[in-house]
Short mmCIF file of C-alpha atoms in Angstrom, two decimals:
data_model
loop_
_atom_site.label_atom_id
_atom_site.label_comp_id
_atom_site.label_asym_id
_atom_site.label_seq_id
_atom_site.Cartn_x
_atom_site.Cartn_y
_atom_site.Cartn_z
CA MET A 1 -32.31 47.25 74.71
CA ARG A 2 -31.22 43.68 74.23
CA GLY A 3 -34.20 43.03 71.92
CA ARG A 4 -33.25 45.94 69.68
CA PHE A 5 -29.71 44.64 69.38
CA ILE A 6 -30.92 41.17 68.34
CA ALA A 7 -33.30 42.68 65.77
CA SER A 8 -30.54 44.83 64.29
CA LEU A 9 -28.21 41.83 64.09
CA ALA A 10 -30.86 39.76 62.28
CA SER A 11 -31.43 42.55 59.72
CA LEU A 12 -27.68 42.77 59.09
CA LEU A 13 -27.42 39.03 58.47
CA VAL A 14 -30.34 39.06 55.98
CA LEU A 15 -28.73 41.96 54.08
CA THR A 16 -25.38 40.14 53.97
CA PHE A 17 -26.89 36.93 52.53
CA SER A 18 -28.84 38.93 49.92
CA LEU A 19 -25.66 40.61 48.70
CA LEU A 20 -23.89 37.26 48.48
CA ALA A 21 -26.77 35.80 46.45
CA LEU A 22 -26.67 38.70 43.99
CA THR A 23 -22.93 38.40 43.62
CA GLY A 24 -23.24 34.67 42.81
CA CYS A 25 -25.40 35.43 39.79
CA LYS A 26 -22.49 37.14 38.02
CA GLU A 27 -19.17 35.77 36.53
CA GLN A 28 -16.90 35.18 39.46
CA PRO A 29 -13.77 37.27 39.71
CA THR A 30 -10.73 35.04 39.53
CA SER A 31 -9.23 33.92 42.80
CA HIS A 32 -5.74 33.86 41.24
CA PRO A 33 -3.35 35.78 43.47
CA GLN A 34 -1.47 37.59 40.69
CA SER A 35 -2.58 41.06 39.65
CA VAL A 36 -3.41 42.14 36.11
CA SER A 37 -0.30 44.23 35.95
CA SER A 38 1.89 41.20 36.69
CA SER A 39 0.19 39.09 33.98
CA SER A 40 0.36 39.39 30.21
CA ILE A 41 -2.82 39.84 28.25
CA VAL A 42 -3.48 38.53 24.73
CA THR A 43 -6.32 39.36 22.38
CA ALA A 44 -8.24 36.36 21.02
CA GLN A 45 -7.92 36.14 17.23
CA LEU A 46 -8.97 33.63 14.59
CA VAL A 47 -5.88 31.86 13.26
CA GLN A 48 -5.37 29.53 10.28
CA THR A 49 -3.65 26.36 11.50
CA HIS A 50 -2.33 23.18 9.94
CA SER A 51 -2.07 19.67 11.29
CA HIS A 52 0.32 17.03 10.01
CA LEU A 53 -0.10 13.31 9.38
CA TYR A 54 3.02 11.17 9.16
CA TYR A 55 3.36 7.77 7.48
CA SER A 56 6.06 5.35 6.41
CA GLY A 57 6.43 3.71 3.01
CA SER A 58 8.97 2.57 0.47
CA ILE A 59 10.08 4.05 -2.83
CA THR A 60 8.57 2.49 -5.96
CA PRO A 61 8.56 3.53 -9.65
CA LEU A 62 5.77 5.83 -10.77
CA ILE A 63 5.12 3.72 -13.89
CA THR A 64 5.62 -0.03 -14.20
CA THR A 65 5.42 -2.00 -17.46
CA ASN A 66 5.24 -5.77 -17.65
CA ALA A 67 7.09 -8.11 -20.00
CA LEU A 68 4.81 -11.13 -20.43
CA SER A 69 5.38 -14.62 -21.74
CA PRO A 70 3.89 -14.93 -25.26
CA VAL A 71 3.60 -18.73 -25.00
CA ASP A 72 3.28 -21.70 -22.67
CA GLY A 73 6.72 -23.16 -22.14
CA ARG A 74 9.81 -23.58 -20.01
CA ILE A 75 12.47 -20.96 -19.27
CA THR A 76 15.80 -22.13 -20.72
CA ASP A 77 17.79 -18.95 -20.06
CA ARG A 78 17.36 -15.80 -17.99
CA LEU A 79 19.23 -12.83 -19.41
CA PHE A 80 18.81 -10.27 -16.61
CA GLN A 81 19.37 -9.81 -12.89
CA TYR A 82 16.80 -8.24 -10.59
CA GLY A 83 17.78 -4.66 -9.85
CA ASP A 84 19.58 -4.24 -13.21
CA GLN A 85 18.98 -1.31 -15.52
CA ILE A 86 16.98 -2.58 -18.51
CA ASN A 87 16.92 -1.03 -21.99
CA LYS A 88 13.94 -1.15 -24.34
CA GLY A 89 14.24 -4.09 -26.75
CA GLN A 90 16.74 -5.92 -24.53
CA PRO A 91 16.32 -9.74 -24.49
CA LEU A 92 15.10 -10.88 -21.08
CA ALA A 93 14.51 -14.62 -21.31
CA ILE A 94 14.51 -17.60 -23.68
CA ILE A 95 11.52 -19.98 -23.69
CA ASN A 96 11.23 -23.48 -25.14
CA SER A 97 7.60 -24.14 -26.06
CA THR A 98 6.47 -27.63 -27.05
CA GLN A 99 2.87 -26.44 -26.84
CA LEU A 100 3.55 -23.77 -29.44
CA ALA A 101 5.12 -26.37 -31.72
CA ASP A 102 2.00 -28.54 -31.43
CA ASP A 103 -0.31 -25.58 -32.06
CA TYR A 104 1.84 -24.48 -34.99
CA HIS A 105 1.78 -27.88 -36.70
CA GLN A 106 -1.95 -28.27 -36.14
CA ASN A 107 -2.83 -24.82 -37.45
CA VAL A 108 -0.52 -25.01 -40.47
CA ASN A 109 -2.11 -28.31 -41.51
CA GLY A 110 -5.59 -26.99 -40.83
CA PHE A 111 -4.96 -23.82 -42.80
CA LEU A 112 -3.56 -25.64 -45.83
CA GLU A 113 -6.43 -28.14 -45.80
CA LYS A 114 -9.08 -25.41 -45.63
CA LYS A 115 -7.28 -23.45 -48.34
CA ASP A 116 -7.19 -26.52 -50.59
CA ALA A 117 -10.89 -27.23 -49.90
CA MET A 118 -11.86 -23.65 -50.73
CA GLN A 119 -9.91 -23.71 -53.99
CA HIS A 120 -11.58 -27.02 -54.89
CA GLN A 121 -15.05 -25.61 -54.17
CA ALA A 122 -14.24 -22.51 -56.23
CA PHE A 123 -13.24 -24.72 -59.17
CA LEU A 124 -16.45 -26.77 -58.89
CA PHE A 125 -18.63 -23.69 -58.61
CA LYS A 126 -17.26 -22.27 -61.86
CA GLY A 127 -18.70 -25.28 -63.67
CA THR A 128 -21.94 -25.10 -61.71
CA ALA A 129 -22.36 -21.43 -62.59
CA LYS A 130 -21.89 -22.12 -66.32
CA LEU A 131 -24.42 -24.95 -66.21
CA TRP A 132 -26.89 -22.65 -64.45
CA GLU A 133 -26.37 -19.96 -67.09
CA ALA A 134 -27.07 -22.57 -69.77
CA GLN A 135 -30.16 -23.64 -67.78
CA VAL A 136 -28.91 -27.22 -67.71
CA ILE A 137 -29.28 -27.63 -63.91
CA ALA A 138 -31.96 -26.66 -61.46
CA LYS A 139 -31.67 -23.53 -59.37
CA TYR A 140 -31.34 -25.46 -56.10
CA GLU A 141 -28.20 -27.18 -57.47
CA TYR A 142 -26.72 -23.78 -58.29
CA LEU A 143 -27.58 -22.44 -54.82
CA GLN A 144 -26.20 -25.60 -53.22
CA GLY A 145 -22.87 -25.13 -55.00
CA LYS A 146 -22.76 -21.44 -54.04
CA SER A 147 -23.47 -22.24 -50.39
CA ALA A 148 -20.70 -24.87 -50.34
CA LEU A 149 -18.22 -22.30 -51.70
CA GLU A 150 -19.22 -19.67 -49.11
CA THR A 151 -18.94 -22.23 -46.31
CA SER A 152 -15.47 -23.23 -47.45
CA ARG A 153 -14.43 -19.57 -47.56
CA LEU A 154 -15.61 -19.02 -43.97
CA GLU A 155 -13.72 -22.11 -42.83
CA TYR A 156 -10.62 -20.87 -44.64
CA LEU A 157 -10.81 -17.43 -43.02
CA GLN A 158 -11.26 -18.99 -39.58
CA ALA A 159 -8.26 -21.25 -40.13
CA LYS A 160 -6.24 -18.27 -41.35
CA TYR A 161 -7.14 -16.29 -38.23
CA GLU A 162 -6.11 -19.13 -35.91
CA LEU A 163 -2.86 -19.59 -37.84
CA GLU A 164 -1.97 -15.90 -37.66
CA LYS A 165 -2.38 -15.96 -33.87
CA VAL A 166 0.11 -18.80 -33.63
CA LEU A 167 2.49 -17.23 -36.16
CA LYS A 168 2.54 -14.01 -34.15
CA LYS A 169 3.67 -15.96 -31.09
CA ALA A 170 6.20 -17.89 -33.17
CA GLY A 171 7.61 -14.85 -34.90
CA VAL A 172 6.91 -16.31 -38.36
CA ASN A 173 5.89 -14.12 -41.29
CA PRO A 174 2.36 -15.17 -42.39
CA ALA A 175 3.32 -14.58 -46.03
CA ASP A 176 5.74 -17.52 -45.79
CA ILE A 177 2.81 -19.88 -45.28
CA GLU A 178 -0.23 -18.27 -46.89
CA ASN A 179 1.25 -18.70 -50.38
CA LEU A 180 1.80 -22.44 -49.88
CA THR A 181 -0.49 -25.27 -50.94
CA LEU A 182 -0.57 -28.94 -49.97
CA ASP A 183 0.97 -30.01 -53.29
CA LYS A 184 4.25 -28.21 -52.38
CA THR A 185 5.20 -31.11 -50.12
CA ASN A 186 8.89 -30.30 -49.64
CA GLU A 187 8.25 -26.73 -48.52
CA VAL A 188 5.41 -27.85 -46.24
CA ASP A 189 7.61 -30.53 -44.66
CA ASN A 190 10.32 -27.95 -43.93
CA LEU A 191 7.77 -25.70 -42.23
CA LEU A 192 6.43 -28.53 -40.09
CA LYS A 193 9.95 -29.40 -38.91
CA LYS A 194 10.30 -25.98 -37.32
CA GLN A 195 10.89 -26.19 -33.57
CA PHE A 196 10.21 -23.49 -31.01
CA SER A 197 13.05 -23.88 -28.57
CA HIS A 198 14.23 -20.27 -28.75
CA ILE A 199 11.32 -17.89 -28.12
CA VAL A 200 12.84 -14.59 -27.00
CA VAL A 201 11.01 -12.34 -24.52
CA THR A 202 12.15 -8.72 -24.93
CA ALA A 203 11.71 -5.58 -22.81
CA ASN A 204 9.02 -3.19 -24.05
CA SER A 205 10.40 -0.25 -22.04
CA SER A 206 13.49 0.96 -20.21
CA GLY A 207 13.87 1.05 -16.44
CA VAL A 208 14.91 -1.07 -13.48
CA ALA A 209 14.22 -4.81 -13.21
CA LEU A 210 11.84 -5.12 -10.26
CA TYR A 211 11.56 -8.05 -7.90
CA PRO A 212 8.15 -9.76 -8.04
CA SER A 213 5.48 -8.26 -5.81
CA ASN A 214 4.81 -10.07 -2.55
CA THR A 215 1.38 -8.53 -1.95
CA SER A 216 -0.67 -11.47 -3.26
CA HIS A 217 -3.02 -13.30 -0.91
CA SER A 218 -3.47 -16.70 -2.58
CA LYS A 219 -1.21 -19.61 -3.34
CA SER A 220 -1.82 -19.40 -7.08
CA ASP A 221 -0.92 -15.70 -7.09
CA ASP A 222 2.23 -16.43 -5.09
CA GLU A 223 3.32 -18.98 -7.69
CA LEU A 224 2.76 -16.51 -10.53
CA ASN A 225 4.73 -13.83 -8.66
CA GLU A 226 7.80 -15.95 -7.97
CA GLU A 227 11.14 -14.97 -9.44
CA ILE A 228 11.76 -16.27 -12.95
CA GLU A 229 14.41 -19.00 -12.90
CA VAL A 230 15.83 -21.36 -15.52
CA GLY A 231 13.69 -24.49 -15.76
CA ARG A 232 10.51 -22.89 -14.54
CA GLU A 233 7.24 -23.42 -16.42
CA VAL A 234 5.40 -20.30 -17.57
CA LYS A 235 1.95 -19.76 -19.05
CA THR A 236 0.85 -17.47 -21.85
CA GLY A 237 0.45 -13.96 -20.45
CA GLN A 238 2.39 -14.73 -17.27
CA LEU A 239 4.70 -12.05 -15.90
CA VAL A 240 8.34 -12.54 -16.82
CA LEU A 241 9.61 -9.19 -15.54
CA ALA A 242 8.16 -5.93 -14.21
CA ILE A 243 10.16 -2.91 -15.38
CA GLY A 244 9.99 0.30 -13.36
CA ASP A 245 10.31 3.64 -15.15
CA GLN A 246 12.26 5.90 -12.79
CA HIS A 247 11.46 9.22 -14.45
CA GLY A 248 9.01 9.55 -11.56
CA LEU A 249 8.60 7.84 -8.20
CA SER A 250 5.73 6.81 -5.97
CA THR A 251 5.03 5.28 -2.60
CA HIS A 252 2.17 3.44 -0.97
CA ILE A 253 0.85 4.17 2.52
CA GLN A 254 -2.07 2.96 4.63
CA VAL A 255 -4.33 5.49 6.33
CA SER A 256 -6.74 4.58 9.11
CA GLU A 257 -10.47 5.09 8.80
CA ILE A 258 -10.14 7.83 11.44
CA ASP A 259 -8.06 10.07 9.16
CA VAL A 260 -8.93 8.98 5.61
CA ASN A 261 -11.77 11.48 5.17
CA ARG A 262 -9.35 14.32 5.89
CA LEU A 263 -7.43 13.46 2.73
CA LYS A 264 -8.28 14.50 -0.82
CA VAL A 265 -6.81 13.45 -4.17
CA GLY A 266 -4.30 16.08 -5.28
CA MET A 267 -3.24 17.13 -1.78
CA PRO A 268 0.48 18.08 -1.68
CA VAL A 269 2.83 15.93 0.41
CA LYS A 270 6.50 15.97 1.36
CA VAL A 271 8.56 12.79 1.06
CA THR A 272 11.87 12.32 2.85
CA GLY A 273 14.10 9.40 3.75
CA ASP A 274 16.90 8.45 6.11
CA ALA A 275 18.98 7.35 3.11
CA PHE A 276 18.63 10.77 1.44
CA PRO A 277 18.39 13.19 4.41
CA GLU A 278 19.15 16.36 2.45
CA ILE A 279 16.45 15.78 -0.18
CA ILE A 280 12.78 16.72 0.18
CA LEU A 281 10.60 15.38 -2.64
CA ASP A 282 7.37 17.14 -3.62
CA GLY A 283 4.52 14.75 -4.25
CA ARG A 284 0.74 14.62 -4.22
CA ILE A 285 -1.98 12.13 -3.40
CA GLN A 286 -2.72 10.17 -6.58
CA SER A 287 -5.50 7.89 -5.35
CA ILE A 288 -7.39 6.91 -2.20
CA ALA A 289 -8.98 3.46 -1.95
CA SER A 290 -12.76 3.38 -1.57
CA GLN A 291 -12.67 0.15 0.44
CA ALA A 292 -10.81 -0.52 3.67
CA GLN A 293 -8.52 -3.44 4.33
CA ARG A 294 -8.66 -5.14 7.69
CA SER A 295 -5.52 -5.89 9.65
CA GLU A 296 -4.19 -9.29 8.58
CA SER A 297 -3.02 -10.02 12.12
CA GLY A 298 -6.50 -9.42 13.49
CA ASP A 299 -5.11 -7.19 16.24
CA SER A 300 -7.23 -4.21 15.24
CA ASN A 301 -10.72 -3.67 13.94
CA VAL A 302 -9.78 -0.28 12.50
CA GLY A 303 -9.94 -0.31 8.70
CA GLN A 304 -6.88 0.76 6.72
CA PHE A 305 -7.20 2.48 3.34
CA ASP A 306 -4.56 2.23 0.63
CA VAL A 307 -3.30 5.62 -0.52
CA ILE A 308 -0.91 6.08 -3.45
CA ILE A 309 1.50 9.03 -3.41
CA GLU A 310 3.03 10.11 -6.72
CA ILE A 311 6.25 12.08 -7.13
CA PRO A 312 6.11 13.06 -10.83
CA LYS A 313 9.35 15.04 -11.04
CA VAL A 314 12.67 13.73 -9.74
CA MET A 315 15.99 15.31 -10.70
CA LEU A 316 18.73 13.15 -12.22
CA ASP A 317 21.14 13.95 -9.40
CA GLN A 318 18.46 12.88 -6.91
CA LEU A 319 18.02 9.54 -8.69
CA LYS A 320 21.70 8.85 -8.11
CA VAL A 321 21.03 8.47 -4.38
CA ILE A 322 17.35 7.48 -4.32
CA HIS A 323 16.72 3.87 -5.31
CA VAL A 324 13.67 1.65 -5.62
CA GLY A 325 12.92 -0.14 -2.36
CA MET A 326 14.37 2.51 -0.03
CA SER A 327 12.24 3.41 2.99
CA CYS A 328 10.67 6.85 3.10
CA LYS A 329 8.56 9.09 5.29
CA VAL A 330 5.45 10.92 4.10
CA ASN A 331 4.32 14.21 5.63
CA ILE A 332 0.79 15.35 4.73
CA SER A 333 -0.12 18.89 5.81
CA ILE A 334 -3.84 19.45 6.34
CA GLU A 335 -5.36 22.95 6.55
CA ASN A 336 -7.73 23.21 9.50
CA ALA A 337 -10.70 25.54 9.86
CA LYS A 338 -9.83 28.90 11.41
CA SER A 339 -10.06 28.87 15.20
CA ILE A 340 -9.02 30.94 18.21
CA MET A 341 -5.58 29.85 19.41
CA LEU A 342 -4.40 30.79 22.90
CA PRO A 343 -1.11 30.14 24.66
CA ILE A 344 -1.18 26.92 26.65
CA GLN A 345 -0.45 28.91 29.82
CA ALA A 346 -3.76 30.78 29.39
CA VAL A 347 -5.82 27.61 29.88
CA TRP A 348 -6.12 25.89 33.24
CA GLU A 349 -8.20 23.07 34.65
CA ARG A 350 -10.49 22.75 37.65
CA GLY A 351 -12.68 19.78 38.41
CA GLY A 352 -12.19 18.28 34.97
CA GLN A 353 -13.28 21.49 33.22
CA HIS A 354 -10.99 23.84 31.30
CA TYR A 355 -11.07 27.56 32.06
CA VAL A 356 -9.54 30.80 30.87
CA THR A 357 -9.38 34.14 32.65
CA VAL A 358 -11.10 36.92 30.72
CA PHE A 359 -10.04 40.53 31.38
CA ASP A 360 -12.73 43.20 31.08
CA SER A 361 -10.94 46.37 29.97
CA LYS A 362 -13.88 48.56 31.03
CA THR A 363 -14.24 47.36 34.59
CA LYS A 364 -10.63 46.22 34.93
CA GLN A 365 -11.99 42.97 36.35
CA ARG A 366 -10.91 39.40 35.66
CA PHE A 367 -13.42 36.56 35.33
CA ASP A 368 -12.97 32.81 35.02
CA ARG A 369 -14.88 31.29 32.11
CA ALA A 370 -15.33 27.64 31.13
CA VAL A 371 -14.15 26.79 27.60
CA MET A 372 -14.04 23.81 25.25
CA THR A 373 -10.58 23.07 23.87
CA GLY A 374 -9.50 21.45 20.61
CA GLN A 375 -6.22 20.76 18.86
CA THR A 376 -3.10 21.41 20.92
CA THR A 377 0.34 22.33 19.60
CA LEU A 378 3.62 22.66 21.47
CA SER A 379 2.80 26.24 22.49
CA SER A 380 -0.90 26.87 21.95
CA VAL A 381 -4.35 25.33 22.18
CA ALA A 382 -7.46 25.82 20.03
CA ILE A 383 -10.57 27.18 21.76
CA LEU A 384 -13.72 25.71 20.22
CA SER A 385 -16.19 27.61 22.41
CA GLY A 386 -16.23 29.98 25.37
CA VAL A 387 -14.04 32.75 23.94
CA HIS A 388 -15.00 35.25 21.25
CA GLU A 389 -12.72 37.00 18.80
CA GLY A 390 -11.43 40.28 20.22
CA GLU A 391 -11.77 39.34 23.90
CA GLN A 392 -8.75 39.83 26.12
CA ILE A 393 -7.36 36.80 27.93
CA VAL A 394 -4.98 36.78 30.86
CA VAL A 395 -1.92 34.55 30.45
#
């Protein structure tokens, strides 16, 4: 009797373990104490989402034109203040150029000498040509005279070209000199007495007078970008004043190498500022640098890419409160790939793994399923894998 009881007990234990093993092969019903009726259920759907990148910058003109020094010289008067409104054609600075005076005298003399030499060779060649026609001289003498005339013409044209370059800088009409000859000594002397102590640099566009850029990285660049002051030496082609056209605005931001590939030229952006809180400017990405800049402080090895934002249209009433140099904030909205978004409450964690509870409408059972999560918002989280569109999830 006792043996039968032990045998029956052993059979019951084997059957129990077999049932447990079969049950373990299936998705486990959730151990959450709440019932389905007390929980809300959502249907998984693919949703289009956007993420936002935020940056800080400062307002700059969309277009900048440069007024350059036409000569080497010294500033004797500055006729503007940085930040002023500048009108096209407005005088900006007066330059005294001793170098231009030297170049002028040298080129005037050189031009007149070459002109006189060419005229002399032309006179001689007339006689040579007549002698050649009369067959009085050999052919090589004729060709020698012709070559001398052509050489003198080339030298004259070169001298004329050099003179015209100087006259353009000096603001002198070339016709005043090209009709002169060395025998007109009084007129030549008056020309050579001309001094260049009043070279006027004028604005070639209208806009705001911008302070020099401080983005240079070398000492020589820093010197060229200093503010123009009376007494300062300037070189030909050196910046006298940058003029910003405010019909449009722009700003410059730096984007890390982590995010730069998410940006594309032409992407729309929103620009706001603490100084103009009620205004939202519509802009777009104008350019993205192809090379990264490293942090100057050396604190980070993450490359930063220069990105230019353009704001092509700004209303006149907006320009009354938005000024060059003001700080601004840039909001770039990026469209993400469609993904399943679930309420944050639907996702829970166990042992470092995220799970959701799937509700089977046919069996009325709930099952825990491991998932991979992605982007999280204030109220929802993206599910990258583990949940299929149309499945019902318990919240």
